[in-house]
mmCIF file of N, CA and C in Angstrom:
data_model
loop_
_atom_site.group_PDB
_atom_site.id
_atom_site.type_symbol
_atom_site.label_atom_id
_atom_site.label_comp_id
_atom_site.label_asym_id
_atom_site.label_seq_id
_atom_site.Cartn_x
_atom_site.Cartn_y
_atom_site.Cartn_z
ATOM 1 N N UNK A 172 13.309 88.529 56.118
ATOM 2 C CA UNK A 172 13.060 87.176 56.590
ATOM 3 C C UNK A 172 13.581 87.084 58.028
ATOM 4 N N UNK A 173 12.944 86.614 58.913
ATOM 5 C CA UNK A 173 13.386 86.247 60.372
ATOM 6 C C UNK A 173 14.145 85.224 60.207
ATOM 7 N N UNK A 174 14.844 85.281 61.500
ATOM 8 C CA UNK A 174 16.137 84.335 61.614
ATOM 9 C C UNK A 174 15.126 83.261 61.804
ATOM 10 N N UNK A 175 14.024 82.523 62.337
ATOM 11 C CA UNK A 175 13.109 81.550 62.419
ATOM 12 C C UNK A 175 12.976 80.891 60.831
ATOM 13 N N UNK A 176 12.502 81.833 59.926
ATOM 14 C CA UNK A 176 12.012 81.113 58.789
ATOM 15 C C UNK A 176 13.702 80.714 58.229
ATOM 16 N N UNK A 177 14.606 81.806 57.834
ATOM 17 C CA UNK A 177 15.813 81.625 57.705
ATOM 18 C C UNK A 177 16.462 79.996 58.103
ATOM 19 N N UNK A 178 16.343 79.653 59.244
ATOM 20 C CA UNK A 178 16.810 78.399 59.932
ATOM 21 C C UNK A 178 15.728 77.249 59.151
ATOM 22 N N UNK A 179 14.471 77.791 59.496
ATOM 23 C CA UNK A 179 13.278 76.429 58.862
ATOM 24 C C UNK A 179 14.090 75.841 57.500
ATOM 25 N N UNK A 180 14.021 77.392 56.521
ATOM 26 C CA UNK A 180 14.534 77.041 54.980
ATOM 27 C C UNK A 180 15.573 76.256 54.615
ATOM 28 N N UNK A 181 16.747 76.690 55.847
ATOM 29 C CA UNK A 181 17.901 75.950 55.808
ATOM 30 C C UNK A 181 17.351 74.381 55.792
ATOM 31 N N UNK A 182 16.587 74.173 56.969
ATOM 32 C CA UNK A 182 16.969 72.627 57.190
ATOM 33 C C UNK A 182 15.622 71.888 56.483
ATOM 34 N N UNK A 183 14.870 72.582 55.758
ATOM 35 C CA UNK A 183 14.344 71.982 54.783
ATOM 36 C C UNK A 183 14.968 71.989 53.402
ATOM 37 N N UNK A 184 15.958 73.134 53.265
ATOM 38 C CA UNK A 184 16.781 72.805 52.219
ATOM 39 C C UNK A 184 17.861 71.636 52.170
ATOM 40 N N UNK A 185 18.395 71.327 53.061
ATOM 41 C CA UNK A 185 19.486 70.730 53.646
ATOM 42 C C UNK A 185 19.263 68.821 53.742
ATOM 43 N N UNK A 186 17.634 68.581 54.448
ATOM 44 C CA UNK A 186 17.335 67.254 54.906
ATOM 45 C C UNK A 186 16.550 66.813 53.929
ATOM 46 N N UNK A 187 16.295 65.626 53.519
ATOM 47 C CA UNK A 187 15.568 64.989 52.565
ATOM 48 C C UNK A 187 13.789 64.794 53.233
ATOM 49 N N UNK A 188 14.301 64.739 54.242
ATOM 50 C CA UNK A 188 12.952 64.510 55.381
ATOM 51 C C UNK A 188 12.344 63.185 56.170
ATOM 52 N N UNK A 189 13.053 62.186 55.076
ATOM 53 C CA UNK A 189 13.184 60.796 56.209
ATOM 54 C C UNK A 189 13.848 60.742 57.123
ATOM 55 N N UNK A 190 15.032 60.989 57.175
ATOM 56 C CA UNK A 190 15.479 60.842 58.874
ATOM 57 C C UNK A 190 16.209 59.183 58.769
ATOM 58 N N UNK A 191 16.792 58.630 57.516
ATOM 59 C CA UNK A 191 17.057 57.859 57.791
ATOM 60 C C UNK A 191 18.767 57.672 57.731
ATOM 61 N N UNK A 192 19.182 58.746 57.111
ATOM 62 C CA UNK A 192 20.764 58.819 56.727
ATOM 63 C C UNK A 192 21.796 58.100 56.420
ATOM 64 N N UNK A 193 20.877 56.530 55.912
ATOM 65 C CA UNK A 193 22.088 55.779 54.935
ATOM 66 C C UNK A 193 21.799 55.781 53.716
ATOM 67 N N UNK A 194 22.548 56.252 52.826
ATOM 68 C CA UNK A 194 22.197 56.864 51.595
ATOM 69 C C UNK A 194 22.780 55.702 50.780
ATOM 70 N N UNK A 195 24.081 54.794 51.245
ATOM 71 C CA UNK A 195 24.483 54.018 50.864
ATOM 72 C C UNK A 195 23.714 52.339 49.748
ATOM 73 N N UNK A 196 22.643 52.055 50.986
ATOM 74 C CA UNK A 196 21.792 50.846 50.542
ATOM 75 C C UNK A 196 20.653 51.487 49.426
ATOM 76 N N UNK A 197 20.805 50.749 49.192
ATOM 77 C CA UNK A 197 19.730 50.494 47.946
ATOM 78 C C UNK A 197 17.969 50.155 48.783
ATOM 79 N N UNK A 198 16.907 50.085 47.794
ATOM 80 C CA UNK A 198 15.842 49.684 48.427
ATOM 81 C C UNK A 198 15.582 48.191 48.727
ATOM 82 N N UNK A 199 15.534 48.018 50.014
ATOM 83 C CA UNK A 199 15.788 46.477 49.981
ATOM 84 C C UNK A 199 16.977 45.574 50.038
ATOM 85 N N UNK A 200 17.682 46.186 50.110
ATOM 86 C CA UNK A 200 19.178 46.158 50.610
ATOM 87 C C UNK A 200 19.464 46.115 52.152
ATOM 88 N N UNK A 201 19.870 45.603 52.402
ATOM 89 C CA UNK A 201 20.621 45.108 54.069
ATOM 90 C C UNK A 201 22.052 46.386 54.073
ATOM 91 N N UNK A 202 22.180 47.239 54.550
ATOM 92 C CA UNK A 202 23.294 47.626 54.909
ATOM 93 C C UNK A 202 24.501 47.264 55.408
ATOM 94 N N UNK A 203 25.438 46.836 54.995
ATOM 95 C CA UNK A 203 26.817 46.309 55.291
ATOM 96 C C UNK A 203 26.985 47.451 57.027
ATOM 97 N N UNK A 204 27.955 45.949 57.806
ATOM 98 C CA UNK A 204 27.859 46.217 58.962
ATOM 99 C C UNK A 204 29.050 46.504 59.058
ATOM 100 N N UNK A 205 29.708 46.907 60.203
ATOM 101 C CA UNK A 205 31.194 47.355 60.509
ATOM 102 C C UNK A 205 31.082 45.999 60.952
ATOM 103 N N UNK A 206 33.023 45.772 60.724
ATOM 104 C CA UNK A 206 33.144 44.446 61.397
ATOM 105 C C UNK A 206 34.196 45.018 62.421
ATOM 106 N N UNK A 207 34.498 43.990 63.759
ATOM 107 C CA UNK A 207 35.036 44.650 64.979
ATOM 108 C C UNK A 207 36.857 44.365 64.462
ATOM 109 N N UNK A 208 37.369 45.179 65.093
ATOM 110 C CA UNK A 208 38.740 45.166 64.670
ATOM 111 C C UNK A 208 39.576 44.901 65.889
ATOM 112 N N UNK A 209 38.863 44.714 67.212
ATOM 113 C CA UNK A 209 39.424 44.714 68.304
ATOM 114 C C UNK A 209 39.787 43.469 69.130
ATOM 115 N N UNK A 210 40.921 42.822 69.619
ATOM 116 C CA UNK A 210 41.038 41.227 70.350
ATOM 117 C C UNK A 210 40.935 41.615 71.663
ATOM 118 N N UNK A 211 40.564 40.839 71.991
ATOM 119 C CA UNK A 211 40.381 41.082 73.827
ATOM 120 C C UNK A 211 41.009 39.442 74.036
ATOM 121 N N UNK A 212 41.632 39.582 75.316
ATOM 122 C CA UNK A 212 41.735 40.264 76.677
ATOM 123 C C UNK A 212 42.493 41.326 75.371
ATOM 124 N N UNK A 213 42.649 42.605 76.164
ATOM 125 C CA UNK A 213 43.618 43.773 75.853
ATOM 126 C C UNK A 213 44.412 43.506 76.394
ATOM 127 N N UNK A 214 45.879 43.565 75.786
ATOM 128 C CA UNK A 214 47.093 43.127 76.813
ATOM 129 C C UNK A 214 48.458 44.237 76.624
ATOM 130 N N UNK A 215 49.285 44.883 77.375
ATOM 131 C CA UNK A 215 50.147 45.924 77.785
ATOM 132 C C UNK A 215 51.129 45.097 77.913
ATOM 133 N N UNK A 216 52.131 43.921 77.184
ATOM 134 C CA UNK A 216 52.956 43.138 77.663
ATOM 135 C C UNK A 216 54.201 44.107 77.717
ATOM 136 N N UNK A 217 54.381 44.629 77.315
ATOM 137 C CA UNK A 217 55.666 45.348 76.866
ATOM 138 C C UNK A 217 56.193 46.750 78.159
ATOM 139 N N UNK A 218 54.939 46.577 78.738
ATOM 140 C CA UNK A 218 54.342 47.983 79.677
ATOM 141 C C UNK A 218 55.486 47.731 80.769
ATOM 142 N N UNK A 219 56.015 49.067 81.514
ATOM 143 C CA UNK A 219 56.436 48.443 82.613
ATOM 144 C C UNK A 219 55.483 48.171 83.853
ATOM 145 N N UNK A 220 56.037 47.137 85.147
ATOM 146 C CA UNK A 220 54.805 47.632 86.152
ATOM 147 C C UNK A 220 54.395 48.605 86.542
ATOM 148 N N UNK A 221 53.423 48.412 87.169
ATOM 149 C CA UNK A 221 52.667 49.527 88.013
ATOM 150 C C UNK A 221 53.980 49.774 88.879
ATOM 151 N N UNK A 222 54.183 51.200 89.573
ATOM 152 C CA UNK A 222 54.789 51.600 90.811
ATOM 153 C C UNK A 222 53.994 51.477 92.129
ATOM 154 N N UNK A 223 54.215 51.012 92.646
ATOM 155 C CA UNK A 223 53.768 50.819 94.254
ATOM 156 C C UNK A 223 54.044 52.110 94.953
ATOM 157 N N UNK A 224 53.384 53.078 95.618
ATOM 158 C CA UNK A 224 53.415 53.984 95.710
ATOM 159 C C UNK A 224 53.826 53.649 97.826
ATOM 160 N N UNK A 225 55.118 54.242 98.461
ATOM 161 C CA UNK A 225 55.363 53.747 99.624
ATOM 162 C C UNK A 225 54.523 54.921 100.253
ATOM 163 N N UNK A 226 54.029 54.398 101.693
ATOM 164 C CA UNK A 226 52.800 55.073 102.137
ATOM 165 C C UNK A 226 54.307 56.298 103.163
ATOM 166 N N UNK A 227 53.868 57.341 103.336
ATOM 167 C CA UNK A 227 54.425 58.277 103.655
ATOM 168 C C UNK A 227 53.906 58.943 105.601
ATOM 169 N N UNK A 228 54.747 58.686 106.270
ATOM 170 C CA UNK A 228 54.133 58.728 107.262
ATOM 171 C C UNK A 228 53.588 60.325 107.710
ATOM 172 N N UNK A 229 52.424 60.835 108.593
ATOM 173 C CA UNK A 229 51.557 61.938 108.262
ATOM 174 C C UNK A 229 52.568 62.699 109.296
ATOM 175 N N UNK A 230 52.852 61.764 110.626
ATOM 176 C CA UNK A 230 53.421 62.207 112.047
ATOM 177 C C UNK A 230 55.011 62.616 111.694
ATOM 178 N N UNK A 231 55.744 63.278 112.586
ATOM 179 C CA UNK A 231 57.336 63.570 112.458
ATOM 180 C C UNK A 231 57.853 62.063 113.269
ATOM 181 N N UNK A 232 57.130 61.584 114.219
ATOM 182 C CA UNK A 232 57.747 60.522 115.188
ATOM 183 C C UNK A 232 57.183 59.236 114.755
ATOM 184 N N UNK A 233 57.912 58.153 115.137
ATOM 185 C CA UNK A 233 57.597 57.132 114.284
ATOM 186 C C UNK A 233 56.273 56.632 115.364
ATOM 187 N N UNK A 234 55.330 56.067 114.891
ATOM 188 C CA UNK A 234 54.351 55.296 115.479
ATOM 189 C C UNK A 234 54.359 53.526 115.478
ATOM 190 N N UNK A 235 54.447 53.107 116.662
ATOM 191 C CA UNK A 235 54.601 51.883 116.511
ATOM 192 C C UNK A 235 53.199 50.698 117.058
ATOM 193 N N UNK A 236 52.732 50.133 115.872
ATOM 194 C CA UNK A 236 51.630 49.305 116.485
ATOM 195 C C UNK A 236 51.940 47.999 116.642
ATOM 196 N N UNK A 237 51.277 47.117 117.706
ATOM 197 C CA UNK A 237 51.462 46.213 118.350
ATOM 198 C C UNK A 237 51.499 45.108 117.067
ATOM 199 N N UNK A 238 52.214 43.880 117.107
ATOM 200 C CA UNK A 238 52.246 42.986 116.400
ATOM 201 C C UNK A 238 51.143 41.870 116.613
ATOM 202 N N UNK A 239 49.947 41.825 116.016
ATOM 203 C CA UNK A 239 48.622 41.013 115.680
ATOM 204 C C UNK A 239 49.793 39.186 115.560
ATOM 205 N N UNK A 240 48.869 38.152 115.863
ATOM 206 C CA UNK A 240 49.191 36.779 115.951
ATOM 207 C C UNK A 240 48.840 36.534 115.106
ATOM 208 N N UNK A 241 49.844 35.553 114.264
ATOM 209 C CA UNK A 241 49.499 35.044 113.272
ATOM 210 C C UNK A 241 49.710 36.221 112.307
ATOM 211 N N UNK A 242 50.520 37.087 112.292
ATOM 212 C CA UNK A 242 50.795 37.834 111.454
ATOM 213 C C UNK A 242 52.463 37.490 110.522
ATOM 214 N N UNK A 243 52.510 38.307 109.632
ATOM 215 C CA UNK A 243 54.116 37.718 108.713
ATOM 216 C C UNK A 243 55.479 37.633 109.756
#
């Protein structure tokens, strides 16, 4: 037997041939639905904050830019 027919046999042995795979319901039966288990908003109260990550300068010498108006 070729590995071709070999595989066919399998999955005609294996599948019923509908293709529908709830074996559960009955004919005429509504299938029971999952119900959601999840609350939203999602909330992390307990979490600590985020870290602010301090920006790291690229240069060895300090760079100094002019102070903009109306700035803090």
């Amino acid at each position: 037997m070729t590995i071709f027919a070999g595989f066919a046999s399998a999955v005609v042995a294996l599948g019923n041939g509908n293709g529908n795979g709830n074996a559960s319901a009955g004919s005429g039966e509504a299938a029971p639905r999952p119900q959601s288990t999840v609350r939203y908003p999602i909330r992390f109260d307990d979490a600590p904050p985020p870290r602010i990550a301090q920006p790291r300068p690229t240069v060895s010498y300090p760079v100094r830019f002019p102070e903009a108006e109306g700035s803090r």
